[in-house]
Each structure stands twice: as C-alpha cells, then as structure tokens.
CSV table of C-alpha atoms in Angstrom, one decimal:
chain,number,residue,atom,x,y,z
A,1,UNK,CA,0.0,0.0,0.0
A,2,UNK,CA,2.4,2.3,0.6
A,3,UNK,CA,5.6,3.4,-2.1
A,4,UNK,CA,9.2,1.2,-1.4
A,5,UNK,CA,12.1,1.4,0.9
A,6,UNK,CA,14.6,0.4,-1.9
A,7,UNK,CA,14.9,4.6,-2.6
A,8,UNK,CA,14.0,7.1,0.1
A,9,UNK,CA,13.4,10.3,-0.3
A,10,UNK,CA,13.7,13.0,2.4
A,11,UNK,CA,11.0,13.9,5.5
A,12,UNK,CA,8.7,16.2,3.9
A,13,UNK,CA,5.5,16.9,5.7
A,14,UNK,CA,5.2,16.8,9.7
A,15,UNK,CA,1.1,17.6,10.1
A,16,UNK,CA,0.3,18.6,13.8
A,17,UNK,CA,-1.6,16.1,15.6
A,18,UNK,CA,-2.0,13.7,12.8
A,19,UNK,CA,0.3,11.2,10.7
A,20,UNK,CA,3.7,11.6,9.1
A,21,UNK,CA,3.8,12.5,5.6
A,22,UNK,CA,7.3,11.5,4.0
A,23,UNK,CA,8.7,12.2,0.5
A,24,UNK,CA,11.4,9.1,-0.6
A,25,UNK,CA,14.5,10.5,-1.5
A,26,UNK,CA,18.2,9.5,-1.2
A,27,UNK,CA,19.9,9.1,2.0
A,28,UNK,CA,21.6,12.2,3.2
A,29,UNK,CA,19.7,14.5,1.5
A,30,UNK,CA,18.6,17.8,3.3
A,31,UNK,CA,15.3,18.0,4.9
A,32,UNK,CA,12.8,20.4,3.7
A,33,UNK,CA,10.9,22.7,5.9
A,34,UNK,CA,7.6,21.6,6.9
A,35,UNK,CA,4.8,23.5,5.8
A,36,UNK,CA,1.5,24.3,8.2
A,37,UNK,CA,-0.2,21.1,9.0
A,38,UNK,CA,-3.7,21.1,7.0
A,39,UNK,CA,-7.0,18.7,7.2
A,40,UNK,CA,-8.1,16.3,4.6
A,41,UNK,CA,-10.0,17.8,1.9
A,42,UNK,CA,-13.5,17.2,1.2
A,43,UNK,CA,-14.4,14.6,-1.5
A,44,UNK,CA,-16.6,16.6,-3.2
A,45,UNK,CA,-14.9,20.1,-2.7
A,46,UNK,CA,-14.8,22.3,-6.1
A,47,UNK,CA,-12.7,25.1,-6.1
A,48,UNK,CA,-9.8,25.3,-8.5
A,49,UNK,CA,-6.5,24.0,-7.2
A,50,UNK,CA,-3.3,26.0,-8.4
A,51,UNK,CA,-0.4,23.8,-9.0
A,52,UNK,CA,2.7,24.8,-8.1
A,53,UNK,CA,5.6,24.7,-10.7
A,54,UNK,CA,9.1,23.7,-9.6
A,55,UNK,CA,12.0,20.9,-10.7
A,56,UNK,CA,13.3,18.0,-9.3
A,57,UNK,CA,16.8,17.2,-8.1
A,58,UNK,CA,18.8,14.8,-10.3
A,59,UNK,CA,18.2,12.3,-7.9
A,60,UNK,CA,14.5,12.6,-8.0
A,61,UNK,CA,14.6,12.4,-11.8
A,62,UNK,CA,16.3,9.2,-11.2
A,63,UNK,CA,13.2,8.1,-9.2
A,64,UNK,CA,11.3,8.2,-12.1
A,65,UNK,CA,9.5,12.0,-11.1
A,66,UNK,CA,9.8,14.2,-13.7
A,67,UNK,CA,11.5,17.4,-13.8
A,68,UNK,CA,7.8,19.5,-14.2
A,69,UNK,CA,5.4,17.0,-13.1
A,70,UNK,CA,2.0,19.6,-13.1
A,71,UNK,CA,-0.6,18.7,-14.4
A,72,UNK,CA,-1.0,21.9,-16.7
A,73,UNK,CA,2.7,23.7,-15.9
A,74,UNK,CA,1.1,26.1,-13.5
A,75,UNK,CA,-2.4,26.1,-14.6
A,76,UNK,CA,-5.5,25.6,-12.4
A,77,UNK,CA,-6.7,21.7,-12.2
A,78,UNK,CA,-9.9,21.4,-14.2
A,79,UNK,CA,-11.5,18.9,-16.2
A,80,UNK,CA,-13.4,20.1,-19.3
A,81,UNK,CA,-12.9,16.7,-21.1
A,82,UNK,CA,-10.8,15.1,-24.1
A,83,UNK,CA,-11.3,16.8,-27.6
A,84,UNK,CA,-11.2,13.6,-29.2
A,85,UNK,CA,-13.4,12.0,-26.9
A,86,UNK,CA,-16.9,13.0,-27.0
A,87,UNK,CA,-19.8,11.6,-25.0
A,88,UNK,CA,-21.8,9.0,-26.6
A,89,UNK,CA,-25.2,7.3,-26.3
A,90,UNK,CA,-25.2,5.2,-23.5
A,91,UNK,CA,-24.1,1.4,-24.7
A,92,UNK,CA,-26.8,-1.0,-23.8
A,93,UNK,CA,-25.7,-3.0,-20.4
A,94,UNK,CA,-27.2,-6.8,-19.9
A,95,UNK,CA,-26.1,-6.7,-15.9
A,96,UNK,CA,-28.6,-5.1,-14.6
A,97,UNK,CA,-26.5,-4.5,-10.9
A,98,UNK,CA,-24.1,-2.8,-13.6
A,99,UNK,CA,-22.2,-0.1,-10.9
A,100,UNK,CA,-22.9,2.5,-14.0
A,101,UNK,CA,-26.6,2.4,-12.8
A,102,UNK,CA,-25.7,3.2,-9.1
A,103,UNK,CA,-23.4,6.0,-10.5
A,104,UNK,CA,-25.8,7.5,-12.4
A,105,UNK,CA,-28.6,7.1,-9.7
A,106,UNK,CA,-26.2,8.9,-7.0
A,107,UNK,CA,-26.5,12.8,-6.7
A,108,UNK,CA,-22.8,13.1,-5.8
A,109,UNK,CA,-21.1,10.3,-7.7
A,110,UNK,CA,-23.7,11.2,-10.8
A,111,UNK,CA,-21.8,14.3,-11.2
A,112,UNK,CA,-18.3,13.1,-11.3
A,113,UNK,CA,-18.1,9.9,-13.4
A,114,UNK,CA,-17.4,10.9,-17.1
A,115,UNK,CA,-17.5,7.2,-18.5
A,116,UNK,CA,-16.8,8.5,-22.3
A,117,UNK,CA,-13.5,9.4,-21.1
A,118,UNK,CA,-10.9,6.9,-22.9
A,119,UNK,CA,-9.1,4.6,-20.1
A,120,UNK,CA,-6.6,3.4,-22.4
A,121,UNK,CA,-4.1,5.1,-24.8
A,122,UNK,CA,-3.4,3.2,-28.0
A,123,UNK,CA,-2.1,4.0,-31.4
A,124,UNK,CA,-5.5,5.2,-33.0
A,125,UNK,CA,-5.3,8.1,-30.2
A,126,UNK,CA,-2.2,9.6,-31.3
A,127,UNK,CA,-3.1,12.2,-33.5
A,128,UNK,CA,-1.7,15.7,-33.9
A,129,UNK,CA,-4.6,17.4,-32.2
A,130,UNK,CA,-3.9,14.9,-29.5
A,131,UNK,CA,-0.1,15.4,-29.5
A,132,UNK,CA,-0.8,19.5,-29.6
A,133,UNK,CA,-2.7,19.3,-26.2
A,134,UNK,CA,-0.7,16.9,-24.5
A,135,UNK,CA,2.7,18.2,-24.8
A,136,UNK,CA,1.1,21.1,-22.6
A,137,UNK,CA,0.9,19.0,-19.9
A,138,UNK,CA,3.3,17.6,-18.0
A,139,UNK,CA,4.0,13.1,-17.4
A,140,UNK,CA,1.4,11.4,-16.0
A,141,UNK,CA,-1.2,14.2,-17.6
A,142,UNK,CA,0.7,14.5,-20.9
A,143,UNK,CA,3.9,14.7,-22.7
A,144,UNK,CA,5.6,18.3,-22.1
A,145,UNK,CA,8.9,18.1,-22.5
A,146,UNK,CA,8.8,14.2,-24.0
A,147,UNK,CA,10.5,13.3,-27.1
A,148,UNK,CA,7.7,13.1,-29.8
A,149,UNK,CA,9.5,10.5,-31.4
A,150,UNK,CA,9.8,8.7,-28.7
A,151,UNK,CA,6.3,9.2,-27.8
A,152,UNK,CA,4.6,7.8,-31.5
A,153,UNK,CA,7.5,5.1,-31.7
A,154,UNK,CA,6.0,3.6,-29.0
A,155,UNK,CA,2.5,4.3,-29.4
A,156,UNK,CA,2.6,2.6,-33.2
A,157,UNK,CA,3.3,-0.1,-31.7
A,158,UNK,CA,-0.5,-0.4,-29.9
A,159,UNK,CA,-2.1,-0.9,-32.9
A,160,UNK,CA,-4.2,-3.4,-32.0
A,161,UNK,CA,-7.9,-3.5,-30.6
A,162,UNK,CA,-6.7,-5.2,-27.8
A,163,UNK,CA,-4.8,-2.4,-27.0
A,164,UNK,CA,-8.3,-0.2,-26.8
A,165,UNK,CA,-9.6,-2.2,-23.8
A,166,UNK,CA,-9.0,-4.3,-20.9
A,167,UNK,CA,-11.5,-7.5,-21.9
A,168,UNK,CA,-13.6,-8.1,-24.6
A,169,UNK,CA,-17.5,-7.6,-23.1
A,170,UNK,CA,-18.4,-10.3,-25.6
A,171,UNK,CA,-17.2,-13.1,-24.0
A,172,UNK,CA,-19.8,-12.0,-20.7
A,173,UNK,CA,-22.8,-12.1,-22.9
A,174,UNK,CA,-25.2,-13.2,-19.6
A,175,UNK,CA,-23.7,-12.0,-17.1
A,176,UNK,CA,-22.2,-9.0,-14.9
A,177,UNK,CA,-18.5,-8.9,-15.0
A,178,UNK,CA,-16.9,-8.7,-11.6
A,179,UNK,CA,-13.7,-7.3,-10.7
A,180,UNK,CA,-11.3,-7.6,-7.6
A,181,UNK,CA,-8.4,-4.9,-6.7
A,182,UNK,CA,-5.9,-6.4,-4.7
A,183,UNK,CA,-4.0,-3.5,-2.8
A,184,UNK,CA,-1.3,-4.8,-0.7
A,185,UNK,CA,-2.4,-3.4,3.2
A,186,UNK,CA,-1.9,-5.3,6.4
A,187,UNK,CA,-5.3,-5.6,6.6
A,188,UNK,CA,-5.6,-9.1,4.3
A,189,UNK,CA,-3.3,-10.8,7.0
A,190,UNK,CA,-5.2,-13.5,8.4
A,191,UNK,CA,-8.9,-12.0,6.2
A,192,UNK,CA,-9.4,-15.4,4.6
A,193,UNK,CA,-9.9,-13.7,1.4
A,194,UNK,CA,-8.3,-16.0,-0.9
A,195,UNK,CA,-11.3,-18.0,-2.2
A,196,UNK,CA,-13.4,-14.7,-2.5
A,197,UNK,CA,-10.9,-12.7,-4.5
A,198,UNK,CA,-10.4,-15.8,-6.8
A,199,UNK,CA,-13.9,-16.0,-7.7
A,200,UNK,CA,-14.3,-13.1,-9.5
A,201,UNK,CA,-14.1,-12.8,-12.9
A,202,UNK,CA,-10.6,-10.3,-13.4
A,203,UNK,CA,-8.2,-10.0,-10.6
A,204,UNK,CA,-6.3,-6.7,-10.6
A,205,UNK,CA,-2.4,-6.8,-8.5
A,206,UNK,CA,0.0,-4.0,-8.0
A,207,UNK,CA,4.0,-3.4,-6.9
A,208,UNK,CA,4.5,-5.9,-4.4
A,209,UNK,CA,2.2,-8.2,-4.7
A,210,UNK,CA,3.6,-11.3,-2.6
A,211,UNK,CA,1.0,-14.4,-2.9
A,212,UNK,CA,3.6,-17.2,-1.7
A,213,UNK,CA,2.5,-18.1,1.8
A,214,UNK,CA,-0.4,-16.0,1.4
A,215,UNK,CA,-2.7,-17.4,-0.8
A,216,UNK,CA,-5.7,-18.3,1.5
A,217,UNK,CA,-5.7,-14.0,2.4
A,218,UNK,CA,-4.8,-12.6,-0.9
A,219,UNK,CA,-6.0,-15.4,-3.4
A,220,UNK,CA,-3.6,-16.8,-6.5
A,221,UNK,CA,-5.3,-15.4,-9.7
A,222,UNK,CA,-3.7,-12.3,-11.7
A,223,UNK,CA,-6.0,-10.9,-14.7
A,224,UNK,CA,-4.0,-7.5,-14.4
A,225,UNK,CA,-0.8,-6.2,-13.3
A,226,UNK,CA,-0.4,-2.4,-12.8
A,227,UNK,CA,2.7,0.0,-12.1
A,228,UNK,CA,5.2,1.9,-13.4
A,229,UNK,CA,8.6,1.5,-14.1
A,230,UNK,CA,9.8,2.8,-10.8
A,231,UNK,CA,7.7,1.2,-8.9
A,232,UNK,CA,8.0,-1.9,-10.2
A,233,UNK,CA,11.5,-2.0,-10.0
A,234,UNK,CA,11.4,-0.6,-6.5
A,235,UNK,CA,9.4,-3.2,-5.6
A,236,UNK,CA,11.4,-5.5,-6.1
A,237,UNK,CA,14.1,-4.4,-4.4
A,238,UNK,CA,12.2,-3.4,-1.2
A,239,UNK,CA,10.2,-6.3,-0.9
A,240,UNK,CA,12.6,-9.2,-2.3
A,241,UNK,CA,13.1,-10.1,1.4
A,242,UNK,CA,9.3,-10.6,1.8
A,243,UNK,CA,9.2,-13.2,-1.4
A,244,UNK,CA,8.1,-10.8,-4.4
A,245,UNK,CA,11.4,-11.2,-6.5
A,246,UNK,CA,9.6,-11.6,-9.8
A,247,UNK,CA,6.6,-9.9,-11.2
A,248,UNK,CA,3.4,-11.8,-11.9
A,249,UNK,CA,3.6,-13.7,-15.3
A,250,UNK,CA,1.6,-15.9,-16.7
A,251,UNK,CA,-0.1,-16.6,-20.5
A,252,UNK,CA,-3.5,-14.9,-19.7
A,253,UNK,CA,-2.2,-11.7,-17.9
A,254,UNK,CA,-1.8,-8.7,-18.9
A,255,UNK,CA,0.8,-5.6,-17.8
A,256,UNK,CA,-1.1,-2.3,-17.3
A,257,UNK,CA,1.2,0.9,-17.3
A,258,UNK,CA,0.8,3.9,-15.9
A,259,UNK,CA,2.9,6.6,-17.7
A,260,UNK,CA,4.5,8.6,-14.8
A,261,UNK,CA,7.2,9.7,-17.4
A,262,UNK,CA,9.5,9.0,-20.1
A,263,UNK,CA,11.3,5.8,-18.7
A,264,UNK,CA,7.6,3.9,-19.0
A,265,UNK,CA,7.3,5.0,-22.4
A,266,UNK,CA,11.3,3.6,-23.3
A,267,UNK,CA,10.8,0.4,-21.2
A,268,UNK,CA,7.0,-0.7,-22.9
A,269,UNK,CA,8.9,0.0,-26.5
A,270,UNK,CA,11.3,-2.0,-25.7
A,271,UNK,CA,9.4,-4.8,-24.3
A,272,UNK,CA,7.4,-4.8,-27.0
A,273,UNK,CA,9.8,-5.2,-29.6
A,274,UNK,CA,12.2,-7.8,-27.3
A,275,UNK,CA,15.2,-5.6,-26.9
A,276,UNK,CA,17.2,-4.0,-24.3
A,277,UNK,CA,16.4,-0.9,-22.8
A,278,UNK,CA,18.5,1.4,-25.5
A,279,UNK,CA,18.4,4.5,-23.7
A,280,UNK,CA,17.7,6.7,-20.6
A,281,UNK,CA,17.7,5.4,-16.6
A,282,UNK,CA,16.9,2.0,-17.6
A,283,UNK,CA,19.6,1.4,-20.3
A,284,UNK,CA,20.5,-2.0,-20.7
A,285,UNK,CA,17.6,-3.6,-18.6
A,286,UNK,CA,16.1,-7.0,-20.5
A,287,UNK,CA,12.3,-6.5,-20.3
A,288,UNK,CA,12.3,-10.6,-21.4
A,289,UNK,CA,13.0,-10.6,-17.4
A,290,UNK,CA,10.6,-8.9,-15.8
A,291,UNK,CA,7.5,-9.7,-18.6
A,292,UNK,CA,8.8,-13.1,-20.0
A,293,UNK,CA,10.7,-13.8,-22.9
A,294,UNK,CA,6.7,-13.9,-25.1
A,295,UNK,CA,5.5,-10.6,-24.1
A,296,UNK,CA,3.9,-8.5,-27.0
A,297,UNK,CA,1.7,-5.8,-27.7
A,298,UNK,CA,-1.2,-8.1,-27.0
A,299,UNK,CA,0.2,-8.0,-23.0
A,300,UNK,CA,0.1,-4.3,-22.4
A,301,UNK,CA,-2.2,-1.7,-21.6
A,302,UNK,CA,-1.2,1.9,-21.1
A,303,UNK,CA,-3.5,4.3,-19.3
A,304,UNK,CA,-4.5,7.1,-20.9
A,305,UNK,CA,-2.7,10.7,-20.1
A,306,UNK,CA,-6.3,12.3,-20.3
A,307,UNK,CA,-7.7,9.4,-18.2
A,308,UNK,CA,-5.7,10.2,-15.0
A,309,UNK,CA,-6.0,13.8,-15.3
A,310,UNK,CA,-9.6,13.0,-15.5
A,311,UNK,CA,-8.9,10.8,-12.3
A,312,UNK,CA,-7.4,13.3,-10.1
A,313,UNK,CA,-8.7,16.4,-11.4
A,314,UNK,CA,-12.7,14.9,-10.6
A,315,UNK,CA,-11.9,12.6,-7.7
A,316,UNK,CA,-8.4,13.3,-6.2
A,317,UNK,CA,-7.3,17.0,-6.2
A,318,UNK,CA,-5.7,16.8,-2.8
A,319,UNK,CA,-4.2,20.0,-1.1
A,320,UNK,CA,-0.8,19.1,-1.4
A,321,UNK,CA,-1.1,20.4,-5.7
A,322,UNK,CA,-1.3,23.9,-3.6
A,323,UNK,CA,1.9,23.0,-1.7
A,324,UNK,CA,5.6,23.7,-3.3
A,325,UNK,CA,5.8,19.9,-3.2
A,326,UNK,CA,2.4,19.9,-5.2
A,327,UNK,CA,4.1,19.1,-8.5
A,328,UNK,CA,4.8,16.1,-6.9
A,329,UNK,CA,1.8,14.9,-6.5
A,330,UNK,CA,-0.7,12.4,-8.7
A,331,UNK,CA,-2.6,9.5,-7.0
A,332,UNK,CA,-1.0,6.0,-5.7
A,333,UNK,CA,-0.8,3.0,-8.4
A,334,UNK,CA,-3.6,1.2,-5.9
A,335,UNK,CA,-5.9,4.2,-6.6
A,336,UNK,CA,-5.4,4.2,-10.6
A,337,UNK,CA,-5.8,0.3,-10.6
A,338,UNK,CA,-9.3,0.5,-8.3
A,339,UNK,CA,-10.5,3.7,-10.7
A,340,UNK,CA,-9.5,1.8,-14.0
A,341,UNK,CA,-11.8,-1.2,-12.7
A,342,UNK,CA,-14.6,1.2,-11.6
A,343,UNK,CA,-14.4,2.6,-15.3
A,344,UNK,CA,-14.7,-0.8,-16.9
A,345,UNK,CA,-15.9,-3.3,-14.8
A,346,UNK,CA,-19.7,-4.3,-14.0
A,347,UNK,CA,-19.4,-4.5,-10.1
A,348,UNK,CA,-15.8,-3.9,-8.2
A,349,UNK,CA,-14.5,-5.5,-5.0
A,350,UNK,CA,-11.6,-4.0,-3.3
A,351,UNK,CA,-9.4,-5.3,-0.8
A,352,UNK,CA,-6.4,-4.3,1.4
A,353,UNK,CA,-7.1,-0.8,0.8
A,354,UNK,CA,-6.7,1.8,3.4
A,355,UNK,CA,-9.6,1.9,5.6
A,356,UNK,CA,-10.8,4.3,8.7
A,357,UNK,CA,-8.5,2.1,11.1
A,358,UNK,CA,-5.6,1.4,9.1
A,359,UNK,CA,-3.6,2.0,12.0
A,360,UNK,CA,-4.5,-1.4,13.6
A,361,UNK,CA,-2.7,-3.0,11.0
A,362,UNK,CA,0.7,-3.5,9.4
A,363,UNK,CA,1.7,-1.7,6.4
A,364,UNK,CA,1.9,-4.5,4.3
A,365,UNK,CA,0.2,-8.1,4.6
A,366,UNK,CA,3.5,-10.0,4.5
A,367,UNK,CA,5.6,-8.2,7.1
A,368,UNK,CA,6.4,-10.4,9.6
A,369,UNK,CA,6.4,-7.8,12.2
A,370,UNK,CA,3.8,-5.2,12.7
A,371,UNK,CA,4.9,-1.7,11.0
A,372,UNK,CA,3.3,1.2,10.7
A,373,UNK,CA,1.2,2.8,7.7
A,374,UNK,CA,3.9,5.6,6.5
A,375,UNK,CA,2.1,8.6,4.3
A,376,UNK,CA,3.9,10.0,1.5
A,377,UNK,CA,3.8,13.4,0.5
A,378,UNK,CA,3.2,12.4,-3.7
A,379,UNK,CA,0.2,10.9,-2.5
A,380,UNK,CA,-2.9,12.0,-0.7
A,381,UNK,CA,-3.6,8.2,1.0
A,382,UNK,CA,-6.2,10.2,3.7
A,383,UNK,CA,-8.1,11.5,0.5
A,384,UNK,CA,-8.4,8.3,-0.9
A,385,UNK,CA,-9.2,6.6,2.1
A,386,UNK,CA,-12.5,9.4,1.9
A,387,UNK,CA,-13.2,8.4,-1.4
A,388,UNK,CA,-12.9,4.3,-0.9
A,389,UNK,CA,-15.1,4.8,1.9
A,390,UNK,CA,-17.6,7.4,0.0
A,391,UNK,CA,-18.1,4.8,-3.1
A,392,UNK,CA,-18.4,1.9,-0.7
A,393,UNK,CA,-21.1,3.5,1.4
A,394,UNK,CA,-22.8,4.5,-2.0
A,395,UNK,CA,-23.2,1.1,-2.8
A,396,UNK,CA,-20.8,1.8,-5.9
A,397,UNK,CA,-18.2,-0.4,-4.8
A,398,UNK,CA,-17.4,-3.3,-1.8
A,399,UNK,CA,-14.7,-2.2,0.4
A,400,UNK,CA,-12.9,-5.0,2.4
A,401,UNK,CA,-13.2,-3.8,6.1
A,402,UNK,CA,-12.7,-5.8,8.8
C-alpha cells in the first residue's frame, strides 16, 4: 500500500496532531521545511487548485518524477474533457447490478463519473490534435517536455484492438463482469480472502504483490498487473526479502502501465519489440526478465494521459497540488488500478485498501512484524481513504473492512 524502501526520499511533511507524511529520497539529502499542518479535503470540494511549478533534483529524476510534473505547468486543475473524446449514447448494459446504474442514480457520484472518457491510450489516439494538447501538460497528464519521437515510436506499436480495452464484453454475454483490486495493506493478514478474490471474474495486482505463503488472504489469480517503471522495479528491491522477486507472469495476464514519465514510455517499446532498454535510466535492462521472454503488444495496456487527469482532477485533487511539493503529487498506483476497474468493470471488490483504522494493522500483509502505515507526500492516501469509503457507502463499490 504504501511506495518502497529500496529509494527514500527526504522527510517532507510533519502535520500537527496527525500522521507523518514523507517524500522518498536519497539518503543524506537535506530536509525540507515543513509546511502548516492542514486537514483532509472534502471529496466533493470544487474550487480550483493551483499547482505549483518547480524541478526536481537529479536524484528525483532518477526516481522516475519528472523534472515538471504539473498537471497543466502552473495552470488551475480542471476537467473540461478530451477533444477527441466525445460523449456518446449510453451502450446498452445486460447486468442489470451494472455499478454504472448506481453511479448515475447517485447525486454526488452522478456528477463526477465521465465514462466517455478513454481509459486506455493506444495507437488510433495519437493524433496531432492529440499530441498538440498533451505536450502542454506535464507526465502522467501529458507529454511536455517528451521526445515526440519517442512518444509515436512507442504508441505505433499499440495498434491493435486489444490495446483499446482491458477484456472483450463479448465473451460475458449473460452476465455482470466482476472485478477484484488487490492493494497490498496489512489488513488481508489472516482475512481469509483468498477463495473470494479468486472467484471473480478479473483479478487486478500491484508493486509488491507477494501471494507465496499468502494465498488463502490474498488469493492466487492475476487478470492485471499495474505500475510503473519505478515502482515496479522498486518493488522488487524493497520487498525481495518478503518473497516478491519476480513480477506476476503468466499466458492470460496482462501488464497495465501507468505513464508517470519518459522511462515507461522507453521500457514498454522495448518490451514490446524484445530488446534492451537502448536509452535513458533504464539502459540496458532485458524487459524478457521482468515480462517473460513472449511478451507483445497483446500484453500491455497503457493508461491514458487524459484518463488520469480525468482521475485526479474529478476525484483526487488533494491539497498538497497547492503546496511547493504539489508538482509532486498524482494518485497511488492502488488508486489508478481501483478507478481503472470502476471505469470498466460491472461490479468492483476491493481489498487491502486503506480503511478508517488502518492503524490497527501493518503496512503490508506479509511483514512479519507489525509496522506502521507511512504517508507520503506524492500521494494524498487520507483523501483516498474518503473516497474508498464514500463509493463503498454508496453502494458503488465493496470495500474490504474488517
């Protein structure tokens, strides 16, 4: 649940009275000064956010942040919409417990879902209106200051279908299709959970997700893997001891990438096409040993730039975007994964998610001793924990609670 302890970054926020907010950084570096402590903002609050502008340290660039990481370089976080995705007629559901109904019969949630907004970048979306807008804003929101040849290399190389969405509604011509979102909080330790998470239809893992030893809590099916670069490869470091030393691979899964900057982009081109890493942070990594030695196009799905704007901008605009640290921030890789299933899926489970008493539980479900949940400042975990509990009471979503 929370980022990994192969890199830290420095002590960033201390908030009076309430829990520690840290930034991972490398060791030694100089501690920032704290800014005011501040409460959690309100799910539902409206009023524009300013980012603030800034760079990043070489170092941080090496953690995969990138150098201008606001959403609109400066520009107040709104969500208009995609030009080149316009709302549509309504496709015709056959689950009638479809979580699209409850959405639209919800006077908060009604207002916020935009389910014409596309959930997966793929080569038929890179045009140059689309390249125009997004090189205004900055990685995960867009492509300022990307390479655009790096940027359509890649992206040609979706050109399938597939790449368009994350199952194919046809084969569920009778039923609802149900999805689990495995997050990886202390809270599954012991839960029994295994058989219930198996059951559903698509299975959705992120970063360290150990199952060895585990799999009566946490189950053993993987439908979708989700991460980034960094995190992925942090992962593996930080949690190696635990038993995650390999990423979840198997025929019928399928790798979905969030595009937190340029090193995602390099690494899925290169995975792709079964060569080495030619250029950048990652140069010389074998993808063949993270994704298997048959990975293809047909394996990967890459979230869409205007799809976690979308995300943030309508259901995770936390305070720290008003902070200096606020170009920082974009939402945790649990809280893309559970939105990506809430935008595709007929009914959504989640579990090991951070929930009103997190702090009776470890950080992780495999730590063999108890440690405590550690906030980090590029994430707003107390605002997702609002919205988690928000869509669960709504009847929009099952939260795993115990």
């Amino acid at each position: 649940m929370g980022a990994s302890r192969g890199a830290r970054l420095c002590l960033l926020l201390l908030l009076a009275g309430g829990p520690l907010w840290v930034l991972r950084c490398r060791l030694g570096r100089p501690t920032p000064t704290a800014p005011k402590s501040r409460t959690a903002p309100s799910l539902l609050r409206q009023e524009m956010l300013q980012l603030v502008p800034g760079g990043l340290s070489q170092d941080a660039g090496r953690h995969g942040l990138s150098r201008d990481s606001s959403m609109n370089r400066g520009k107040p976080l709104t969500y208009s919409g995609s030009r080149e995705a316009k709302p549509t007629k309504d496709q015709p559901r056959l689950c009638s417990q479809s979580l699209t109904l409850k959405v639209k019969a919800d006077p908060r949630f009604g207002q916020l879902f935009r389910f014409h907004i596309p959930v997966l970048m793929w080569g038929q979306h890179f045009t140059p209106e689309t390249w125009d807008r997004l090189k205004e804003r900055s990685a995960p929101y867009g492509w300022h200051g990307l390479p655009y040849t790096a940027i359509a290399s890649t992206l040609h190389l979706l050109n399938n279908s597939v790449n368009s969405r994350l199952f194919d509604r046809a084969g569920f011509p009778e039923g609802c299709v149900r999805c689990a979102v495995v997050g990886n909080g202390g809270i599954l330790n012991g839960s029994r959970q295994g058989k219930e998470i198996d059951a559903h239809d698509f299975v959705f893992r992120l970063n360290g997700a150990v199952i060895k030893d585990f799999e009566d809590d946490v189950g053993t099916k993987t439908s979708f893997y989700g991460f980034t670069v960094n995190t992925m490869k942090n992962s593996l470091i930080a949690y190696r001891e635990y038993g995650f030393t390999q990423i979840p691979q198997s025929k019928d899964l399928r790798y979905i990438l969030i595009p937190s900057d340029m090193r995602d982009y390099v690494m899925l081109k290169s995975a792709i096409l079964g060569s080495s890493v030619q250029e950048g942070y990652d140069k010389g990594d074998e993808p063949r040993t993270y994704f298997g030695p048959e990975a293809s196009a047909r394996k990967f799905r890459l979230l869409h730039p205007d799809f976690i704007h979308y995300l943030t901008a309508q259901f995770l605009r936390s305070e720290i975007i008003n902070t200096q640290y606020g170009y920082l921030y974009m939402p945790s890789t649990g809280a893309l994964m559970l939105l990506t299933a809430l935008h595709t899926c007929d009914q959504v489970s989640a579990y090991g998610f951070i929930t009103d008493n997190y702090r009776k539980f470890s950080d992780h479900y495999y730590e063999r001793e108890k440690k405590p949940l550690v906030f980090y400042a590029n994430h707003d975990m107390l605002l997702e924990a609002k919205l988690w509990k928000s869509l669960h009471r709504a009847g929009i979503m099952k939260l795993y609670q115990r």
